Amino acid sequence: MVFDRHLAITSPLQYLVIMAQWCKKLAVLPWIVGLVGAFIPTIFTASLKFCGPNVIEHFFCDLAPLQNLACSDPHVSNLITTITAILVVLLPFITIMGFYSHIIITILKIKSTEGKHKAFSTCSSHLLVSSLYFCTGITVYVMPSDSQHDRFLAFIYTIVTPFLNPFIYTFRNRDVKCAFLKVLNSLNSLILNKVQINSKAQFVGAKKWF
């Protein structure tokens, strides 16, 4: 996403040509990195011996709480998890911030206020969600503390951020906005019709009673 925004703002005339070459690669790369990043620490966690309590103090089966239940020494698996988090979470976040730094520098060179506002509004939603997701992920996996604080941060990046994504990205689309407004208008008309029908029925009933 950040590559798309960076290319659209810094090289708009070459956007279609470059994206045609990189679109599939950019779609496949996160899947590969994510699968490998999850697979490696999972193997090391599975090699641990578990013989004690089997209740995880978390709302899902996360790596750090699971590793801390092991009877064997979890130092190696904890270290592998931290290294993987640095490669999979911290480095992409630094890359994203680097792209956005260049985007901001480019936007500040735009002379028109309207052009600056349009460019900033294009990037602000993705920057907000990315910062929320990566900062909480970095805190949990790169600097784990196995506390209630970590569980709260995990709640943010597993539930809050995915919940916000559809609203932040889809409502920027003009067609989605129009469809949403049509649904709201339809609901409003339906509610008003029902209120009017009920009012008429009550009026007719009161008239008969008199």
PDB file of N, CA and C in Angstrom, residues 4 7 25 32 34 46 52 59 63 65 76 85-86 89 108 117 129 131 145 151 167 196 198-199:
ATOM      1  N   ASP A   4       2.386   1.821  -3.340  1.00  0.00           N
ATOM      2  CA  ASP A   4       1.378   2.357  -4.260  1.00  0.00           C
ATOM      3  C   ASP A   4       1.210   3.856  -4.066  1.00  0.00           C
ATOM      4  N   LEU A   7       4.404   5.785  -5.123  1.00  0.00           N
ATOM      5  CA  LEU A   7       4.534   5.858  -6.582  1.00  0.00           C
ATOM      6  C   LEU A   7       3.527   6.833  -7.173  1.00  0.00           C
ATOM      7  N   LYS A  25       3.846  -9.179  -7.709  1.00  0.00           N
ATOM      8  CA  LYS A  25       4.950  -9.414  -6.770  1.00  0.00           C
ATOM      9  C   LYS A  25       4.646  -8.831  -5.397  1.00  0.00           C
ATOM     10  N   ILE A  32       4.299 -14.631   1.524  1.00  0.00           N
ATOM     11  CA  ILE A  32       5.494 -15.458   1.737  1.00  0.00           C
ATOM     12  C   ILE A  32       6.196 -15.068   3.032  1.00  0.00           C
ATOM     13  N   GLY A  34       4.970 -13.484   5.611  1.00  0.00           N
ATOM     14  CA  GLY A  34       4.124 -13.801   6.759  1.00  0.00           C
ATOM     15  C   GLY A  34       4.128 -15.279   7.109  1.00  0.00           C
ATOM     16  N   ALA A  46       7.156 -25.697  19.055  1.00  0.00           N
ATOM     17  CA  ALA A  46       6.675 -27.083  19.067  1.00  0.00           C
ATOM     18  C   ALA A  46       7.727 -28.053  19.594  1.00  0.00           C
ATOM     19  N   GLY A  52       3.640 -29.202  32.548  1.00  0.00           N
ATOM     20  CA  GLY A  52       3.050 -28.539  33.712  1.00  0.00           C
ATOM     21  C   GLY A  52       1.662 -28.018  33.430  1.00  0.00           C
ATOM     22  N   PHE A  59      -6.052 -14.289  25.591  1.00  0.00           N
ATOM     23  CA  PHE A  59      -7.340 -14.577  24.961  1.00  0.00           C
ATOM     24  C   PHE A  59      -7.188 -15.352  23.649  1.00  0.00           C
ATOM     25  N   LEU A  63       2.427 -16.929  20.937  1.00  0.00           N
ATOM     26  CA  LEU A  63       3.704 -17.647  21.102  1.00  0.00           C
ATOM     27  C   LEU A  63       4.333 -17.442  22.475  1.00  0.00           C
ATOM     28  N   PRO A  65       3.186 -16.430  25.550  1.00  0.00           N
ATOM     29  CA  PRO A  65       2.545 -17.107  26.693  1.00  0.00           C
ATOM     30  C   PRO A  65       2.653 -18.618  26.619  1.00  0.00           C
ATOM     31  N   VAL A  76      15.799 -20.200  23.836  1.00  0.00           N
ATOM     32  CA  VAL A  76      16.099 -20.226  22.396  1.00  0.00           C
ATOM     33  C   VAL A  76      14.866 -19.861  21.579  1.00  0.00           C
ATOM     34  N   ALA A  85      10.477 -11.428  14.763  1.00  0.00           N
ATOM     35  CA  ALA A  85       9.644 -10.223  14.861  1.00  0.00           C
ATOM     36  C   ALA A  85      10.389  -8.991  14.352  1.00  0.00           C
ATOM     37  N   ILE A  86      11.692  -8.939  14.633  1.00  0.00           N
ATOM     38  CA  ILE A  86      12.489  -7.814  14.136  1.00  0.00           C
ATOM     39  C   ILE A  86      12.505  -7.802  12.611  1.00  0.00           C
ATOM     40  N   VAL A  89       8.413  -7.642  11.420  1.00  0.00           N
ATOM     41  CA  VAL A  89       7.581  -6.531  11.892  1.00  0.00           C
ATOM     42  C   VAL A  89       8.352  -5.206  11.914  1.00  0.00           C
ATOM     43  N   LEU A 108       5.183  18.494   0.680  1.00  0.00           N
ATOM     44  CA  LEU A 108       5.492  19.852   1.135  1.00  0.00           C
ATOM     45  C   LEU A 108       5.996  20.737   0.000  1.00  0.00           C
ATOM     46  N   HIS A 117      -3.611  19.049   0.540  1.00  0.00           N
ATOM     47  CA  HIS A 117      -4.687  18.414   1.311  1.00  0.00           C
ATOM     48  C   HIS A 117      -5.094  17.088   0.685  1.00  0.00           C
ATOM     49  N   VAL A 129      -3.394   3.458  10.400  1.00  0.00           N
ATOM     50  CA  VAL A 129      -3.604   2.031  10.665  1.00  0.00           C
ATOM     51  C   VAL A 129      -2.265   1.302  10.771  1.00  0.00           C
ATOM     52  N   SER A 131       0.677   2.508  11.664  1.00  0.00           N
ATOM     53  CA  SER A 131       1.340   2.877  12.918  1.00  0.00           C
ATOM     54  C   SER A 131       0.713   2.145  14.097  1.00  0.00           C
ATOM     55  N   SER A 145       6.705  -8.688  27.524  1.00  0.00           N
ATOM     56  CA  SER A 145       6.783  -8.603  28.989  1.00  0.00           C
ATOM     57  C   SER A 145       5.850  -9.589  29.678  1.00  0.00           C
ATOM     58  N   ARG A 151      -1.435  -8.075  26.652  1.00  0.00           N
ATOM     59  CA  ARG A 151      -2.739  -8.600  26.218  1.00  0.00           C
ATOM     60  C   ARG A 151      -3.616  -7.487  25.647  1.00  0.00           C
ATOM     61  N   PHE A 167     -13.611   0.147   7.261  1.00  0.00           N
ATOM     62  CA  PHE A 167     -14.186   1.483   7.333  1.00  0.00           C
ATOM     63  C   PHE A 167     -13.220   2.531   6.784  1.00  0.00           C
ATOM     64  N   GLN A 196     -45.348   7.274  10.174  1.00  0.00           N
ATOM     65  CA  GLN A 196     -46.555   7.893   9.627  1.00  0.00           C
ATOM     66  C   GLN A 196     -47.747   6.937   9.664  1.00  0.00           C
ATOM     67  N   ASN A 198     -48.160   4.346  11.708  1.00  0.00           N
ATOM     68  CA  ASN A 198     -48.585   4.188  13.107  1.00  0.00           C
ATOM     69  C   ASN A 198     -49.367   5.399  13.603  1.00  0.00           C
ATOM     70  N   SER A 199     -48.928   6.595  13.180  1.00  0.00           N
ATOM     71  CA  SER A 199     -49.623   7.821  13.600  1.00  0.00           C
ATOM     72  C   SER A 199     -51.039   7.853  13.035  1.00  0.00           C
TER      73      SER A 199
END
